[in-house]
GROMACS .gro file of C-alpha atoms in nm:
model
  259
    1MET     CA    1  -1.220   0.047   2.448
    2SER     CA    2  -1.063   0.088   2.104
    3ASP     CA    3  -1.288  -0.009   1.793
    4THR     CA    4  -1.076  -0.277   1.626
    5PRO     CA    5  -0.910  -0.554   1.825
    6PRO     CA    6  -0.552  -0.628   1.708
    7LEU     CA    7  -0.583  -1.001   1.749
    8TYR     CA    8  -0.861  -1.271   1.723
    9PHE     CA    9  -0.965  -1.351   2.089
   10ARG     CA   10  -1.242  -1.551   2.288
   11ASP     CA   11  -1.360  -1.372   2.594
   12LEU     CA   12  -1.466  -1.675   2.816
   13GLY     CA   13  -1.526  -1.785   3.177
   14ASP     CA   14  -1.667  -1.545   3.458
   15SER     CA   15  -1.639  -1.177   3.383
   16GLU     CA   16  -1.645  -1.090   3.749
   17LYS     CA   17  -1.345  -1.312   3.814
   18PRO     CA   18  -0.963  -1.225   3.774
   19VAL     CA   19  -0.845  -1.215   3.428
   20LEU     CA   20  -0.607  -1.480   3.272
   21CYS     CA   21  -0.467  -1.440   2.922
   22LEU     CA   22  -0.377  -1.749   2.729
   23MET     CA   23  -0.114  -1.778   2.458
   24HIS     CA   24  -0.048  -2.074   2.244
   25GLY     CA   25   0.276  -2.212   2.094
   26LEU     CA   26   0.429  -2.216   1.742
   27PHE     CA   27   0.190  -2.340   1.484
   28GLY     CA   28  -0.092  -2.341   1.742
   29SER     CA   29  -0.412  -2.138   1.809
   30SER     CA   30  -0.656  -2.060   2.077
   31SER     CA   31  -0.835  -2.384   2.003
   32ASN     CA   32  -0.541  -2.556   2.165
   33TRP     CA   33  -0.623  -2.429   2.512
   34MET     CA   34  -1.005  -2.529   2.502
   35GLY     CA   35  -0.960  -2.832   2.726
   36ILE     CA   36  -0.794  -2.604   2.996
   37VAL     CA   37  -1.052  -2.326   2.945
   38ARG     CA   38  -1.320  -2.579   3.037
   39LEU     CA   39  -1.146  -2.675   3.368
   40LEU     CA   40  -1.079  -2.299   3.462
   41GLN     CA   41  -1.371  -2.100   3.331
   42ASP     CA   42  -1.564  -2.110   3.665
   43GLN     CA   43  -1.267  -1.934   3.834
   44PHE     CA   44  -1.143  -1.684   3.606
   45ARG     CA   45  -1.230  -1.460   3.299
   46ILE     CA   46  -1.028  -1.604   3.033
   47ILE     CA   47  -0.890  -1.415   2.727
   48ASN     CA   48  -0.793  -1.688   2.490
   49LEU     CA   49  -0.602  -1.528   2.188
   50ASP     CA   50  -0.449  -1.618   1.854
   51LEU     CA   51  -0.106  -1.460   1.822
   52ARG     CA   52  -0.012  -1.285   1.504
   53ASN     CA   53   0.018  -1.499   1.201
   54HIS     CA   54  -0.162  -1.778   1.372
   55GLY     CA   55  -0.536  -1.902   1.375
   56ARG     CA   56  -0.781  -1.609   1.299
   57SER     CA   57  -0.549  -1.334   1.364
   58PRO     CA   58  -0.405  -1.102   1.108
   59HIS     CA   59  -0.121  -1.199   0.888
   60TYR     CA   60   0.209  -0.987   0.881
   61SER     CA   61   0.517  -1.008   0.715
   62GLU     CA   62   0.704  -0.924   1.030
   63MET     CA   63   0.713  -1.157   1.330
   64SER     CA   64   0.900  -1.103   1.655
   65TYR     CA   65   0.870  -1.137   2.030
   66PRO     CA   66   0.847  -0.754   2.088
   67LEU     CA   67   0.571  -0.717   1.814
   68MET     CA   68   0.390  -0.987   1.976
   69VAL     CA   69   0.415  -0.803   2.318
   70ASP     CA   70   0.291  -0.488   2.150
   71ASP     CA   71  -0.007  -0.688   2.016
   72LEU     CA   72  -0.092  -0.824   2.331
   73LEU     CA   73  -0.080  -0.500   2.516
   74ALA     CA   74  -0.294  -0.347   2.249
   75LEU     CA   75  -0.544  -0.616   2.291
   76CYS     CA   76  -0.538  -0.549   2.685
   77ASP     CA   77  -0.596  -0.178   2.604
   78HIS     CA   78  -0.877  -0.263   2.354
   79LEU     CA   79  -1.046  -0.451   2.649
   80ASP     CA   80  -0.963  -0.174   2.910
   81LEU     CA   81  -0.752  -0.437   3.102
   82GLN     CA   82  -0.469  -0.251   3.297
   83THR     CA   83  -0.336  -0.568   3.464
   84VAL     CA   84  -0.383  -0.939   3.381
   85SER     CA   85  -0.218  -1.268   3.458
   86LEU     CA   86  -0.051  -1.446   3.168
   87LEU     CA   87  -0.011  -1.804   3.089
   88GLY     CA   88   0.184  -1.910   2.773
   89HIS     CA   89   0.301  -2.229   2.628
   90SER     CA   90   0.627  -2.246   2.445
   91MET     CA   91   0.644  -1.946   2.205
   92GLY     CA   92   0.347  -1.808   2.392
   93GLY     CA   93   0.540  -1.843   2.710
   94LYS     CA   94   0.820  -1.643   2.572
   95VAL     CA   95   0.578  -1.366   2.467
   96ALA     CA   96   0.443  -1.377   2.830
   97MET     CA   97   0.793  -1.351   2.982
   98LEU     CA   98   0.899  -1.075   2.756
   99THR     CA   99   0.592  -0.887   2.857
  100ALA     CA  100   0.649  -0.934   3.220
  101LEU     CA  101   1.023  -0.824   3.194
  102THR     CA  102   0.951  -0.514   2.975
  103ASN     CA  103   0.601  -0.408   3.113
  104PRO     CA  104   0.590  -0.553   3.465
  105GLU     CA  105   0.320  -0.300   3.571
  106ARG     CA  106   0.069  -0.472   3.330
  107VAL     CA  107   0.138  -0.829   3.455
  108GLU     CA  108  -0.025  -0.953   3.774
  109LYS     CA  109   0.106  -1.299   3.773
  110LEU     CA  110   0.300  -1.492   3.525
  111LEU     CA  111   0.275  -1.865   3.433
  112VAL     CA  112   0.518  -2.029   3.178
  113ALA     CA  113   0.448  -2.372   3.031
  114ASP     CA  114   0.752  -2.571   2.922
  115ILE     CA  115   0.984  -2.301   2.801
  116ALA     CA  116   1.264  -2.081   2.952
  117PRO     CA  117   1.396  -1.732   2.856
  118VAL     CA  118   1.694  -1.884   2.661
  119ALA     CA  119   1.773  -1.964   2.275
  120TYR     CA  120   1.685  -2.323   2.161
  121GLU     CA  121   1.807  -2.528   1.883
  122HIS     CA  122   1.606  -2.484   1.554
  123ARG     CA  123   1.406  -2.816   1.567
  124PHE     CA  124   1.151  -2.724   1.292
  125ALA     CA  125   1.338  -2.792   0.961
  126SER     CA  126   1.153  -3.102   0.870
  127ILE     CA  127   0.817  -2.954   0.968
  128PHE     CA  128   0.854  -2.672   0.744
  129LYS     CA  129   0.957  -2.894   0.468
  130GLY     CA  130   0.645  -3.109   0.513
  131LEU     CA  131   0.424  -2.809   0.546
  132GLN     CA  132   0.569  -2.608   0.240
  133SER     CA  133   0.565  -2.927   0.019
  134MET     CA  134   0.188  -2.999   0.101
  135PRO     CA  135   0.021  -3.012  -0.249
  136LEU     CA  136  -0.277  -2.790  -0.126
  137ALA     CA  137  -0.415  -2.748  -0.480
  138GLN     CA  138  -0.440  -3.139  -0.527
  139LEU     CA  139  -0.532  -3.221  -0.173
  140GLU     CA  140  -0.840  -3.463  -0.162
  141SER     CA  141  -0.867  -3.507   0.224
  142ARG     CA  142  -0.706  -3.461   0.561
  143ASP     CA  143  -0.611  -3.826   0.560
  144ALA     CA  144  -0.415  -3.744   0.236
  145ALA     CA  145  -0.262  -3.442   0.417
  146ASP     CA  146  -0.164  -3.660   0.727
  147LEU     CA  147   0.006  -3.938   0.482
  148HIS     CA  148   0.204  -3.659   0.305
  149LEU     CA  149   0.317  -3.506   0.631
  150SER     CA  150   0.419  -3.851   0.770
  151GLY     CA  151   0.712  -3.845   0.542
  152TYR     CA  152   0.854  -3.546   0.729
  153VAL     CA  153   0.711  -3.575   1.094
  154ALA     CA  154   0.708  -3.926   1.252
  155GLU     CA  155   0.483  -3.849   1.559
  156PRO     CA  156   0.109  -3.879   1.488
  157GLY     CA  157   0.038  -3.630   1.775
  158VAL     CA  158   0.265  -3.359   1.632
  159ARG     CA  159   0.097  -3.423   1.279
  160GLN     CA  160  -0.242  -3.382   1.423
  161TYR     CA  161  -0.140  -3.049   1.612
  162LEU     CA  162  -0.022  -2.916   1.278
  163LEU     CA  163  -0.315  -3.033   1.069
  164GLN     CA  164  -0.546  -2.857   1.314
  165ASN     CA  165  -0.435  -2.549   1.091
  166LEU     CA  166  -0.564  -2.707   0.759
  167GLN     CA  167  -0.888  -2.555   0.650
  168LYS     CA  168  -1.088  -2.555   0.340
  169ARG     CA  169  -1.209  -2.228   0.180
  170GLY     CA  170  -1.452  -2.311  -0.091
  171GLU     CA  171  -1.281  -2.608  -0.288
  172GLN     CA  172  -0.937  -2.488  -0.186
  173TRP     CA  173  -0.723  -2.612   0.108
  174GLU     CA  174  -0.516  -2.360   0.291
  175TRP     CA  175  -0.308  -2.307   0.609
  176ARG     CA  176  -0.463  -2.090   0.881
  177PHE     CA  177  -0.109  -1.976   0.985
  178ASN     CA  178   0.121  -1.742   0.780
  179LEU     CA  179   0.372  -2.029   0.690
  180GLN     CA  180   0.616  -1.811   0.506
  181SER     CA  181   0.641  -1.550   0.786
  182LEU     CA  182   0.687  -1.826   1.056
  183LYS     CA  183   0.966  -1.974   0.851
  184ASP     CA  184   1.137  -1.645   0.803
  185ALA     CA  185   1.113  -1.547   1.163
  186ILE     CA  186   1.242  -1.901   1.311
  187PRO     CA  187   1.587  -1.762   1.395
  188LEU     CA  188   1.411  -1.487   1.619
  189LEU     CA  189   1.141  -1.728   1.754
  190THR     CA  190   1.384  -1.993   1.875
  191ASP     CA  191   1.594  -1.717   2.041
  192PHE     CA  192   1.507  -1.484   2.342
  193PRO     CA  193   1.546  -1.100   2.315
  194GLU     CA  194   1.832  -0.955   2.523
  195VAL     CA  195   1.685  -0.791   2.822
  196ALA     CA  196   1.996  -0.758   3.049
  197GLY     CA  197   1.929  -0.612   3.381
  198ASN     CA  198   1.544  -0.647   3.377
  199THR     CA  199   1.365  -0.863   3.624
  200PHE     CA  200   0.996  -0.927   3.710
  201PRO     CA  201   0.916  -0.838   4.053
  202GLY     CA  202   0.598  -1.047   4.064
  203ASP     CA  203   0.515  -1.397   4.134
  204ALA     CA  204   0.591  -1.641   3.851
  205LEU     CA  205   0.517  -2.012   3.805
  206PHE     CA  206   0.715  -2.222   3.557
  207ILE     CA  207   0.533  -2.554   3.468
  208HIS     CA  208   0.742  -2.818   3.281
  209GLY     CA  209   0.675  -3.172   3.194
  210GLU     CA  210   0.849  -3.466   3.337
  211LEU     CA  211   0.931  -3.610   2.987
  212SER     CA  212   1.027  -3.284   2.818
  213ASP     CA  213   1.384  -3.164   2.769
  214TYR     CA  214   1.283  -2.793   2.720
  215VAL     CA  215   1.335  -2.703   3.087
  216ASN     CA  216   1.657  -2.852   3.251
  217GLN     CA  217   1.922  -2.757   3.518
  218GLN     CA  218   2.111  -2.553   3.266
  219VAL     CA  219   1.816  -2.301   3.208
  220ILE     CA  220   1.701  -2.274   3.566
  221ARG     CA  221   1.975  -2.023   3.656
  222ARG     CA  222   1.853  -1.775   3.383
  223ILE     CA  223   1.488  -1.837   3.493
  224ASP     CA  224   1.604  -1.737   3.848
  225ASP     CA  225   1.793  -1.425   3.712
  226TYR     CA  226   1.497  -1.272   3.541
  227PHE     CA  227   1.216  -1.405   3.784
  228PRO     CA  228   1.363  -1.403   4.126
  229HIS     CA  229   1.023  -1.487   4.277
  230ASN     CA  230   0.953  -1.790   4.072
  231ARG     CA  231   0.823  -2.145   4.168
  232ARG     CA  232   0.855  -2.455   3.953
  233ARG     CA  233   0.608  -2.736   3.913
  234MET     CA  234   0.658  -3.053   3.729
  235ILE     CA  235   0.384  -3.236   3.561
  236HIS     CA  236   0.432  -3.618   3.574
  237ALA     CA  237   0.395  -3.832   3.266
  238ALA     CA  238   0.397  -3.540   3.034
  239GLY     CA  239   0.608  -3.400   2.780
  240HIS     CA  240   0.621  -3.062   2.575
  241TRP     CA  241   0.252  -3.053   2.530
  242LEU     CA  242   0.173  -3.103   2.895
  243TYR     CA  243  -0.153  -2.905   2.906
  244ALA     CA  244  -0.290  -3.152   2.656
  245GLU     CA  245  -0.132  -3.461   2.786
  246GLN     CA  246  -0.209  -3.407   3.149
  247PRO     CA  247  -0.485  -3.131   3.158
  248VAL     CA  248  -0.622  -3.187   3.504
  249PRO     CA  249  -0.307  -3.158   3.712
  250PHE     CA  250  -0.193  -2.885   3.477
  251ALA     CA  251  -0.536  -2.680   3.534
  252GLN     CA  252  -0.492  -2.758   3.922
  253ALA     CA  253  -0.134  -2.615   3.917
  254VAL     CA  254  -0.254  -2.293   3.750
  255ALA     CA  255  -0.559  -2.244   3.965
  256SER     CA  256  -0.364  -2.314   4.295
  257PHE     CA  257  -0.097  -2.059   4.180
  258LEU     CA  258  -0.335  -1.781   4.096
  259LYS     CA  259  -0.531  -1.815   4.425
   0.00000   0.00000   0.00000
């Protein structure tokens, strides 16, 4: 085991059980997964991590999927884990897919939540405007932050997701994530790296929300090309944040696939 972990992580669950690494989406953190952790911790050893520039992990000026794959593998090396199963949501799902495609010998099984290995339209312009214009120095409360953000982000659930990253250090409010690096990297993060000719020979499960538009018939062909041994599972009455909206069926799908 190396001395310094490259990422913040929580080592949870049963240390004698198979290892499952969890990776959150853009603007998220390991905290997002804790409801799922509680449902799965008796069956797995769970490594729940913060990706670079998120949560309690280090901030860097550079942000890309290959760098996040390197971070993940360095964390696995730190923990002396040669092979793990990966579960990633959205951006974290892209990290998981790229890891499986470029380092298949390190991945036992792959689980991807509501994302595909394709480029997506940049949907985050208003979010970045709201976050960057937040008057952190004058902010008096979380309610005031929510009121400010409501001028840019209509959905209350999305605002609460974003505001989980607002923390107070002394008398000063600040963001946990590295906002400028995330904004600079958005063209890379909405894309997916070119890995022509690579396939993952292992088993893969793609879980998508019934109400989400991130996984549709147009992207399924690309999934099949990269992951020939994939299965798909739809979670009813769930959108893009399917693990939070329907945690029990989501956790059941994960556990059933990994058995």
